[in-house]
N, CA, C and O atoms as a MOPAC input file, in Angstrom:
PM7 MOZYME 1SCF
protein

 N     59.56100 1   -21.67500 1     1.86300 1
 C     59.49600 1   -20.64900 1     0.87100 1
 C     58.22800 1   -19.82600 1     1.11000 1
 O     57.15000 1   -20.40400 1     1.24300 1
 N     58.32200 1   -18.52400 1     1.16600 1
 C     57.21400 1   -17.59800 1     1.39300 1
 C     56.89600 1   -16.89400 1     0.08600 1
 O     57.77100 1   -16.35900 1    -0.59500 1
 N     55.60600 1   -16.91600 1    -0.23800 1
 C     55.16000 1   -16.26800 1    -1.47500 1
 C     54.45200 1   -14.97100 1    -1.10600 1
 O     53.56000 1   -14.97500 1    -0.25800 1
 N     54.82300 1   -13.90500 1    -1.70700 1
 C     54.17600 1   -12.61600 1    -1.46500 1
 C     52.89000 1   -12.54700 1    -2.28600 1
 O     52.90400 1   -12.74800 1    -3.50100 1
 N     51.79300 1   -12.26600 1    -1.61500 1
 C     50.50900 1   -12.14000 1    -2.29200 1
 C     50.29300 1   -10.68100 1    -2.70400 1
 O     50.79600 1    -9.76500 1    -2.05400 1
 N     49.55700 1   -10.47800 1    -3.76500 1
 C     49.29600 1    -9.09800 1    -4.18200 1
 C     48.52800 1    -8.34000 1    -3.09600 1
 O     47.76600 1    -8.94200 1    -2.34000 1
 N     48.72300 1    -7.04900 1    -3.02100 1
 C     48.13400 1    -6.21600 1    -1.97500 1
 C     46.60600 1    -6.28200 1    -1.93400 1
 O     46.05600 1    -6.37300 1    -0.83600 1
 N     45.89000 1    -6.24200 1    -3.05400 1
 C     44.42800 1    -6.27900 1    -2.98200 1
 C     43.87000 1    -7.56000 1    -2.35200 1
 O     42.70700 1    -7.57600 1    -1.94900 1
 N     44.64600 1    -8.61100 1    -2.25600 1
 C     44.20200 1    -9.85700 1    -1.65100 1
 C     43.82000 1    -9.66800 1    -0.18500 1
 O     42.95500 1   -10.38000 1     0.32500 1
 N     44.44800 1    -8.72500 1     0.49000 1
 C     44.24000 1    -8.53800 1     1.91800 1
 C     43.21500 1    -7.46700 1     2.26200 1
 O     42.96000 1    -7.22500 1     3.44200 1
 N     42.63400 1    -6.83200 1     1.28400 1
 C     41.65000 1    -5.79500 1     1.61500 1
 C     40.37400 1    -6.44400 1     2.13900 1
 O     40.04100 1    -7.57300 1     1.78000 1
 N     39.70300 1    -5.74600 1     2.95100 1
 C     38.49300 1    -6.27400 1     3.59000 1
 C     37.23300 1    -5.64600 1     3.01000 1
 O     36.37800 1    -5.17000 1     3.75700 1
 N     37.11400 1    -5.64000 1     1.72200 1
 C     35.88300 1    -5.15200 1     1.12000 1
 C     34.96500 1    -6.32600 1     0.85400 1
 O     35.40700 1    -7.41300 1     0.47900 1
 N     33.73000 1    -6.09800 1     1.04700 1
 C     32.76200 1    -7.16200 1     0.85000 1
 C     32.12300 1    -6.99000 1    -0.52000 1
 O     31.47600 1    -5.97000 1    -0.75600 1
 N     32.27400 1    -7.93200 1    -1.42200 1
 C     31.71800 1    -7.76600 1    -2.76200 1
 C     30.20000 1    -7.90300 1    -2.80000 1
 O     29.55800 1    -7.40400 1    -3.72300 1
 N     29.62500 1    -8.57000 1    -1.81200 1
 C     28.18000 1    -8.80900 1    -1.80600 1
 C     27.46400 1    -7.63100 1    -1.14700 1
 O     27.80500 1    -7.22800 1    -0.03500 1
 N     26.48500 1    -7.09600 1    -1.83400 1
 C     25.63900 1    -6.06600 1    -1.24800 1
 C     24.22200 1    -6.61300 1    -1.22000 1
 O     23.70700 1    -7.06600 1    -2.24200 1
 N     23.59200 1    -6.57400 1    -0.05700 1
 C     22.22400 1    -7.09400 1     0.00700 1
 C     21.30200 1    -6.25500 1    -0.87600 1
 O     21.51400 1    -5.05300 1    -1.03500 1
 N     20.28800 1    -6.88300 1    -1.44300 1
 C     19.37900 1    -6.12700 1    -2.30600 1
 C     18.63800 1    -5.06000 1    -1.49800 1
 O     18.32300 1    -5.25600 1    -0.32400 1
 N     18.37600 1    -3.96600 1    -2.13000 1
 C     17.64400 1    -2.88900 1    -1.45500 1
 C     16.20200 1    -3.32100 1    -1.22100 1
 O     15.60000 1    -3.99100 1    -2.06000 1
 N     15.66300 1    -2.93900 1    -0.09000 1
 C     14.27000 1    -3.24600 1     0.21200 1
 C     13.36600 1    -2.34500 1    -0.62600 1
 O     13.71200 1    -1.19400 1    -0.89000 1
 N     12.21400 1    -2.86100 1    -1.04200 1
 C     11.29100 1    -2.01800 1    -1.80500 1
 C     10.74800 1    -0.89500 1    -0.91800 1
 O     10.71200 1    -1.01900 1     0.30700 1
 N     10.33500 1     0.18100 1    -1.54100 1
 C      9.76900 1     1.32500 1    -0.82300 1
 C      8.25100 1     1.25900 1    -0.86100 1
 O      7.66500 1     0.89500 1    -1.88100 1
 N      7.62300 1     1.60700 1     0.23800 1
 C      6.16900 1     1.64400 1     0.32800 1
 C      5.65200 1     2.82600 1    -0.49600 1
 O      6.15600 1     3.93900 1    -0.34100 1
 N      4.65600 1     2.61300 1    -1.37000 1
 C      4.15100 1     3.71800 1    -2.17600 1
 C      3.41500 1     4.78500 1    -1.35900 1
 O      3.27300 1     5.91800 1    -1.82000 1
 N      2.95000 1     4.44500 1    -0.16500 1
 C      2.20800 1     5.40400 1     0.66400 1
 C      3.14100 1     6.29500 1     1.48300 1
 O      3.01400 1     7.51900 1     1.46300 1
 N      4.08800 1     5.66800 1     2.21300 1
 C      4.94700 1     6.44600 1     3.12400 1
 C      6.37000 1     6.62600 1     2.61200 1
 O      7.09900 1     7.48600 1     3.10800 1
 N      6.77900 1     5.82600 1     1.62500 1
 C      8.11200 1     5.96800 1     1.05200 1
 C      9.23500 1     5.31400 1     1.84000 1
 O     10.40100 1     5.44800 1     1.46900 1
 N      8.91400 1     4.61200 1     2.91400 1
 C      9.93500 1     3.94600 1     3.73800 1
 C     10.16500 1     2.51800 1     3.24800 1
 O      9.36400 1     1.97400 1     2.48800 1
 N     11.27700 1     1.91600 1     3.69800 1
 C     11.59600 1     0.53200 1     3.33700 1
 C     10.52100 1    -0.42300 1     3.85500 1
 O     10.01200 1    -0.25600 1     4.96300 1
 N     10.18600 1    -1.41900 1     3.04600 1
 C      9.22300 1    -2.44600 1     3.44100 1
 C      9.99400 1    -3.74500 1     3.66000 1
 O     10.58300 1    -4.28300 1     2.72200 1
 N      9.99300 1    -4.24800 1     4.88700 1
 C     10.67200 1    -5.49600 1     5.21200 1
 C      9.68800 1    -6.65500 1     5.07800 1
 O      8.47300 1    -6.46100 1     5.12500 1
 N     10.22000 1    -7.84300 1     4.91400 1
 C      9.40800 1    -9.01800 1     4.61700 1
 C      8.28900 1    -9.24100 1     5.63700 1
 O      7.16600 1    -9.56900 1     5.25200 1
 N      8.57500 1    -9.07000 1     6.92000 1
 C      7.59100 1    -9.35500 1     7.96200 1
 C      6.40400 1    -8.39900 1     7.94700 1
 O      5.33600 1    -8.73500 1     8.45800 1
 N      6.57500 1    -7.22400 1     7.37400 1
 C      5.50400 1    -6.23500 1     7.37500 1
 C      4.94500 1    -5.97400 1     5.98000 1
 O      4.27800 1    -4.96300 1     5.75800 1
 N      5.20800 1    -6.86900 1     5.05000 1
 C      4.88800 1    -6.65500 1     3.64000 1
 C      3.49800 1    -7.13700 1     3.26700 1
 O      3.07700 1    -8.22500 1     3.66000 1
 N      2.78500 1    -6.31000 1     2.50100 1
 C      1.53000 1    -6.68400 1     1.86400 1
 C      1.69200 1    -6.30300 1     0.39600 1
 O      1.90300 1    -5.13200 1     0.08000 1
 N      1.59700 1    -7.26600 1    -0.48900 1
 C      1.77000 1    -6.99200 1    -1.91700 1
 C      0.40500 1    -6.75900 1    -2.54200 1
 O     -0.47500 1    -7.61800 1    -2.48100 1
 N      0.23700 1    -5.58500 1    -3.14600 1
 C     -1.01900 1    -5.23300 1    -3.79000 1
 C     -0.73500 1    -4.23100 1    -4.89600 1
 O      0.17600 1    -3.41100 1    -4.77600 1
 N     -1.49900 1    -4.29100 1    -5.95600 1
 C     -1.37800 1    -3.37400 1    -7.08600 1
 C      0.01900 1    -3.40900 1    -7.68000 1
 O      0.49900 1    -2.40900 1    -8.21400 1
 N      0.67500 1    -4.56700 1    -7.58500 1
 C      2.00400 1    -4.73700 1    -8.15300 1
 C      3.11300 1    -4.09000 1    -7.34600 1
 O      4.23600 1    -3.96500 1    -7.83500 1
 N      2.82200 1    -3.67400 1    -6.11900 1
 C      3.81700 1    -3.01900 1    -5.26700 1
 C      3.78800 1    -3.63700 1    -3.88500 1
 O      2.82900 1    -4.31000 1    -3.50600 1
 N      4.85600 1    -3.39800 1    -3.13700 1
 C      4.92700 1    -3.86300 1    -1.74900 1
 C      4.59900 1    -2.69600 1    -0.82600 1
 O      5.20300 1    -1.62700 1    -0.91700 1
 N      3.63900 1    -2.91500 1     0.05800 1
 C      3.16800 1    -1.89400 1     1.00200 1
 C      3.44100 1    -2.37200 1     2.42000 1
 O      3.60800 1    -3.57100 1     2.64200 1
 N      3.49100 1    -1.46000 1     3.38100 1
 C      3.38400 1    -1.85100 1     4.78800 1
 C      1.92900 1    -2.25900 1     4.99000 1
 O      1.03500 1    -1.65800 1     4.39300 1
 N      1.68000 1    -3.25000 1     5.80600 1
 C      0.30200 1    -3.68400 1     6.05000 1
 C     -0.52900 1    -2.52300 1     6.58800 1
 O     -1.70400 1    -2.39700 1     6.24600 1
 N      0.06700 1    -1.67700 1     7.42400 1
 C     -0.66100 1    -0.54600 1     7.99800 1
 C     -0.87700 1     0.58600 1     6.99800 1
 O     -1.75000 1     1.42600 1     7.21500 1
 N     -0.11800 1     0.63400 1     5.92300 1
 C     -0.25200 1     1.70100 1     4.91700 1
 C     -1.25300 1     1.35700 1     3.82600 1
 O     -1.66800 1     2.24300 1     3.08000 1
 N     -1.64800 1     0.10800 1     3.71300 1
 C     -2.60700 1    -0.29600 1     2.69000 1
 C     -4.00400 1     0.04000 1     3.19400 1
 O     -4.66000 1    -0.78500 1     3.82900 1
 N     -4.45600 1     1.27100 1     2.90400 1
 C     -5.72800 1     1.77200 1     3.41800 1
 C     -6.58100 1     2.31500 1     2.28500 1
 O     -6.07900 1     2.67800 1     1.22200 1
 N     -7.88300 1     2.36200 1     2.53800 1
 C     -8.83700 1     2.90700 1     1.57700 1
 C     -8.53500 1     4.38700 1     1.34200 1
 O     -8.25200 1     5.12600 1     2.28500 1
 N     -8.59800 1     4.81100 1     0.08800 1
 C     -8.33400 1     6.19500 1    -0.25100 1
 C     -9.42800 1     7.15100 1     0.19100 1
 O     -9.20600 1     8.36100 1     0.21200 1
 N    -10.60900 1     6.64300 1     0.54700 1
 C    -11.70500 1     7.51200 1     0.98800 1
 C    -11.91200 1     7.47100 1     2.49500 1
 O    -11.90100 1     8.51700 1     3.14400 1
 N    -12.09800 1     6.29900 1     3.05700 1
 C    -12.44000 1     6.20500 1     4.48800 1
 C    -11.24200 1     5.87200 1     5.37300 1
 O    -11.35800 1     5.89300 1     6.59800 1
 N    -10.09700 1     5.56600 1     4.77300 1
 C     -8.85800 1     5.28500 1     5.50700 1
 C     -8.89900 1     3.97400 1     6.28900 1
 O     -8.09900 1     3.78200 1     7.20400 1
 N     -9.81400 1     3.07400 1     5.94600 1
 C     -9.91200 1     1.76500 1     6.60000 1
 C     -8.75700 1     0.88100 1     6.12200 1
 O     -8.44900 1     0.86500 1     4.93000 1
 N     -8.11500 1     0.14600 1     7.03400 1
 C     -7.03700 1    -0.77000 1     6.65800 1
 C     -7.62100 1    -1.90800 1     5.82700 1
 O     -8.63500 1    -2.50400 1     6.19100 1
 N     -6.96900 1    -2.19800 1     4.71000 1
 C     -7.46900 1    -3.20000 1     3.76800 1
 C     -6.62100 1    -4.45800 1     3.80900 1
 O     -5.42400 1    -4.40200 1     4.08900 1
 N     -7.24100 1    -5.58400 1     3.53000 1
 C     -6.52200 1    -6.84900 1     3.41400 1
 C     -6.33000 1    -7.14900 1     1.93500 1
 O     -7.07400 1    -6.64600 1     1.09300 1
 N     -5.34300 1    -7.96100 1     1.62200 1
 C     -5.11100 1    -8.33700 1     0.22800 1
 C     -6.36800 1    -8.95400 1    -0.36500 1
 O     -6.97100 1    -9.84400 1     0.23600 1
 N     -6.76200 1    -8.48600 1    -1.53700 1
 C     -7.91000 1    -9.04300 1    -2.23400 1
 C     -9.24900 1    -8.49300 1    -1.80500 1
 O    -10.26600 1    -8.85900 1    -2.39500 1
 N     -9.29900 1    -7.62400 1    -0.79600 1
 C    -10.58200 1    -7.11100 1    -0.32700 1
 C    -10.79600 1    -5.65900 1    -0.73800 1
 O    -11.45900 1    -4.90200 1    -0.02800 1
 N    -10.23500 1    -5.26800 1    -1.88500 1
 C    -10.35000 1    -3.88400 1    -2.31500 1
 C    -10.31800 1    -3.80500 1    -3.83200 1
 O     -9.96600 1    -4.76300 1    -4.52000 1
 N    -10.69100 1    -2.64700 1    -4.32600 1
 C    -10.58900 1    -2.32800 1    -5.74700 1
 C     -9.70800 1    -1.09900 1    -5.86600 1
 O     -9.54000 1    -0.35500 1    -4.90000 1
 N     -9.14300 1    -0.88200 1    -7.05000 1
 C     -8.28500 1     0.28300 1    -7.20900 1
 C     -8.76800 1     1.17700 1    -8.32900 1
 O     -9.39700 1     0.72600 1    -9.28700 1
 N     -8.46100 1     2.45200 1    -8.18900 1
 C     -8.75500 1     3.43400 1    -9.22200 1
 C     -7.56500 1     4.37000 1    -9.30300 1
 O     -7.23300 1     5.04800 1    -8.33000 1
 N     -6.91800 1     4.41000 1   -10.47000 1
 C     -5.73300 1     5.23500 1   -10.70000 1
 C     -4.64500 1     4.99400 1    -9.65400 1
 O     -4.01500 1     5.93900 1    -9.17800 1
 N     -4.43000 1     3.73800 1    -9.30200 1
 C     -3.35900 1     3.34900 1    -8.39000 1
 C     -3.67000 1     3.51000 1    -6.91900 1
 O     -2.80900 1     3.22800 1    -6.08600 1
 N     -4.86100 1     3.95100 1    -6.56700 1
 C     -5.25700 1     4.12800 1    -5.17300 1
 C     -6.24200 1     3.02400 1    -4.79600 1
 O     -7.21900 1     2.80700 1    -5.51300 1
 N     -6.00500 1     2.31800 1    -3.67700 1
 C     -6.94800 1     1.27200 1    -3.25800 1
 C     -8.16800 1     1.86900 1    -2.54800 1
 O     -8.06100 1     2.88300 1    -1.85800 1
 N     -9.31900 1     1.23000 1    -2.72400 1
 C    -10.56500 1     1.63600 1    -2.07400 1
 C    -11.28000 1     0.40000 1    -1.55000 1
 O    -11.10800 1    -0.69200 1    -2.09200 1
 N    -12.09300 1     0.56500 1    -0.48500 1
 C    -12.95200 1    -0.51500 1     0.00000 1
 C    -13.81800 1    -0.98000 1    -1.16500 1
 O    -14.28300 1    -0.17400 1    -1.97200 1
 N    -14.02600 1    -2.28600 1    -1.23900 1
 C    -14.85100 1    -2.82300 1    -2.32000 1
 C    -16.27100 1    -2.27500 1    -2.22100 1
 O    -16.84900 1    -1.82400 1    -3.21000 1
 N    -16.81300 1    -2.32200 1    -1.02800 1
 C    -18.14600 1    -1.79400 1    -0.76100 1
 C    -18.05000 1    -1.00900 1     0.53700 1
 O    -17.49400 1    -1.54800 1     1.49300 1
 N    -18.52100 1     0.16000 1     0.64800 1
 C    -19.23800 1     0.94800 1    -0.33700 1
 C    -18.40200 1     2.05600 1    -0.98000 1
 O    -18.88600 1     2.70900 1    -1.90400 1
 N    -17.18900 1     2.29100 1    -0.53700 1
 C    -16.42600 1     3.45300 1    -1.00300 1
 C    -16.20000 1     3.46600 1    -2.51400 1
 O    -16.45800 1     4.47700 1    -3.16700 1
 N    -15.72300 1     2.35500 1    -3.07400 1
 C    -15.45000 1     2.33100 1    -4.51100 1
 C    -16.73600 1     2.56200 1    -5.29900 1
 O    -16.75000 1     3.33200 1    -6.25900 1
 N    -17.80600 1     1.90000 1    -4.89800 1
 C    -19.08300 1     2.06300 1    -5.58100 1
 C    -19.62500 1     3.47700 1    -5.45800 1
 O    -20.19500 1     4.00500 1    -6.41200 1
 N    -19.45400 1     4.10300 1    -4.28700 1
 C    -19.94900 1     5.46300 1    -4.07900 1
 C    -19.18400 1     6.46200 1    -4.93200 1
 O    -19.76200 1     7.43600 1    -5.41500 1
 N    -17.90600 1     6.23300 1    -5.12100 1
 C    -17.08700 1     7.17900 1    -5.87200 1
 C    -17.11200 1     6.93800 1    -7.37800 1
 O    -17.17900 1     7.88900 1    -8.15700 1
 N    -17.05900 1     5.67600 1    -7.79200 1
 C    -16.82900 1     5.36500 1    -9.20200 1
 C    -17.87100 1     4.45100 1    -9.82600 1
 O    -17.78100 1     4.13400 1   -11.01200 1
 N    -18.86400 1     4.02000 1    -9.04400 1
 C    -19.87500 1     3.11600 1    -9.57500 1
 C    -20.89300 1     3.85200 1   -10.42800 1
 O    -20.85700 1     5.07900 1   -10.52700 1
 N    -21.80100 1     3.10800 1   -11.04300 1
 C    -22.83400 1     3.74200 1   -11.86200 1
 C    -23.80700 1     4.52500 1   -10.99600 1
 O    -24.04800 1     4.15600 1    -9.84700 1
 N    -24.37000 1     5.60400 1   -11.53600 1
 C    -25.32800 1     6.42800 1   -10.80100 1
 C    -26.70600 1     5.77600 1   -10.85200 1
 O    -26.98500 1     4.95500 1   -11.72500 1
 N    -27.55300 1     6.14800 1    -9.91500 1
 C    -28.91000 1     5.62100 1    -9.89200 1
 C    -29.25100 1     5.05500 1    -8.53400 1
 O    -28.41900 1     5.04100 1    -7.62700 1
 N    -30.47800 1     4.58800 1    -8.40000 1
 C    -30.92700 1     4.06000 1    -7.11800 1
 C    -30.10400 1     2.84000 1    -6.71500 1
 O    -29.97600 1     1.88300 1    -7.47800 1
 N    -29.56100 1     2.88700 1    -5.53600 1
 C    -28.78000 1     1.76200 1    -5.02100 1
 C    -27.43600 1     1.60600 1    -5.69800 1
 O    -26.78000 1     0.57900 1    -5.52300 1
 N    -27.00900 1     2.58700 1    -6.46300 1
 C    -25.72900 1     2.52600 1    -7.16600 1
 C    -24.82400 1     3.64400 1    -6.67400 1
 O    -25.17200 1     4.37800 1    -5.75000 1
 N    -23.68300 1     3.76300 1    -7.28800 1
 C    -22.65100 1     4.68200 1    -6.84200 1
 C    -23.05800 1     6.11800 1    -6.62100 1
 O    -22.65400 1     6.70400 1    -5.61700 1
 N    -23.84500 1     6.72600 1    -7.51400 1
 C    -24.14800 1     8.14000 1    -7.41800 1
 C    -24.92900 1     8.52500 1    -6.18000 1
 O    -24.68100 1     9.58900 1    -5.61200 1
 N    -25.86700 1     7.69600 1    -5.73900 1
 C    -26.70000 1     8.05300 1    -4.60600 1
 C    -26.33100 1     7.33800 1    -3.32700 1
 O    -26.99100 1     7.53300 1    -2.30700 1
 N    -25.31300 1     6.53100 1    -3.34800 1
 C    -24.93000 1     5.74600 1    -2.18000 1
 C    -23.74400 1     6.40900 1    -1.49900 1
 O    -22.81500 1     6.88300 1    -2.15300 1
 N    -23.79200 1     6.43100 1    -0.19200 1
 C    -22.69600 1     7.02800 1     0.54800 1
 C    -21.75900 1     5.95700 1     1.07700 1
 O    -22.11700 1     4.78400 1     1.18700 1
 N    -20.58500 1     6.38100 1     1.39200 1
 C    -19.61500 1     5.50600 1     2.02900 1
 C    -20.01400 1     5.31000 1     3.48900 1
 O    -20.69700 1     6.16000 1     4.06000 1
 N    -19.60100 1     4.21600 1     4.09100 1
 C    -19.87000 1     3.96700 1     5.50800 1
 C    -19.19100 1     5.00300 1     6.38600 1
 O    -19.58500 1     5.17800 1     7.53900 1
 N    -18.19100 1     5.68700 1     5.87900 1
 C    -17.48200 1     6.72300 1     6.62200 1
 C    -18.37400 1     7.95800 1     6.77600 1
 O    -18.28900 1     8.63900 1     7.79800 1
 N    -19.22500 1     8.26800 1     5.79200 1
 C    -20.05400 1     9.46800 1     5.80900 1
 C    -21.39300 1     9.26600 1     6.50800 1
 O    -22.02400 1    10.24500 1     6.90700 1
 N    -21.83800 1     8.04200 1     6.66500 1
 C    -23.16200 1     7.78000 1     7.21700 1
 C    -23.26800 1     8.32200 1     8.64700 1
 O    -22.40500 1     8.06700 1     9.48800 1
 N    -24.34900 1     9.07500 1     8.90400 1
 C    -24.59700 1     9.59100 1    10.24200 1
 C    -23.99100 1    10.95200 1    10.52300 1
 O    -24.22500 1    11.50500 1    11.59800 1
 N    -23.23100 1    11.50800 1     9.61300 1
 C    -22.65200 1    12.83700 1     9.81100 1
 C    -23.65000 1    13.90900 1     9.38100 1
 O    -24.56700 1    13.62400 1     8.61100 1
 N    -23.48400 1    15.12600 1     9.86500 1
 C    -24.40200 1    16.21800 1     9.57300 1
 C    -24.52000 1    16.49100 1     8.07400 1
 O    -25.60900 1    16.82300 1     7.60400 1
 N    -23.45700 1    16.36300 1     7.32700 1
 C    -23.48600 1    16.62700 1     5.90400 1
 C    -23.95100 1    15.40900 1     5.10500 1
 O    -23.92000 1    15.43000 1     3.87500 1
 N    -24.37400 1    14.37000 1     5.77900 1
 C    -24.78600 1    13.12900 1     5.11900 1
 C    -26.00600 1    13.36400 1     4.24200 1
 O    -26.97500 1    13.99000 1     4.67300 1
 N    -25.96100 1    12.86700 1     3.02000 1
 C    -27.08600 1    12.96500 1     2.07800 1
 C    -28.29700 1    12.18200 1     2.59900 1
 O    -29.43600 1    12.57400 1     2.34300 1
 N    -28.07000 1    11.10200 1     3.31400 1
 C    -29.17600 1    10.29300 1     3.79500 1
 C    -29.98900 1    11.02700 1     4.84400 1
 O    -31.19300 1    10.79600 1     4.94800 1
 N    -29.38000 1    11.89700 1     5.61900 1
 C    -30.12500 1    12.64100 1     6.63600 1
 C    -30.90700 1    13.80400 1     6.04000 1
 O    -31.89100 1    14.25000 1     6.63000 1
 N    -30.48600 1    14.30200 1     4.88300 1
 C    -31.18200 1    15.42700 1     4.24600 1
 C    -32.50000 1    14.99700 1     3.62800 1
 O    -33.38200 1    15.83100 1     3.42500 1
 N    -32.65300 1    13.72000 1     3.32500 1
 C    -33.86000 1    13.24000 1     2.64400 1
 C    -34.99400 1    13.01500 1     3.61100 1
 O    -36.08300 1    12.61100 1     3.20300 1

């Protein structure tokens, strides 16, 4: 005895869809597990997690953030957002600026 199966039984649609990969906040591309660095509550490419001032590649936990942008702990964050005064943010330059013609340290 042969039983006729309903037509949708033979369709080849796959009900499972893999979850979408998170997007990198810097470049907007998919972030795959092997290249993922989680910081600031988001998944980044390891190469995209860079200081907002000097563009140095950052490791997890070795940076501070301001308004969602990561910065080097020392000296970029302190130079931009730290307290003003001797040896503090206002008069201290980032390591990126040291030695350049426009450097405040060379003018003194």
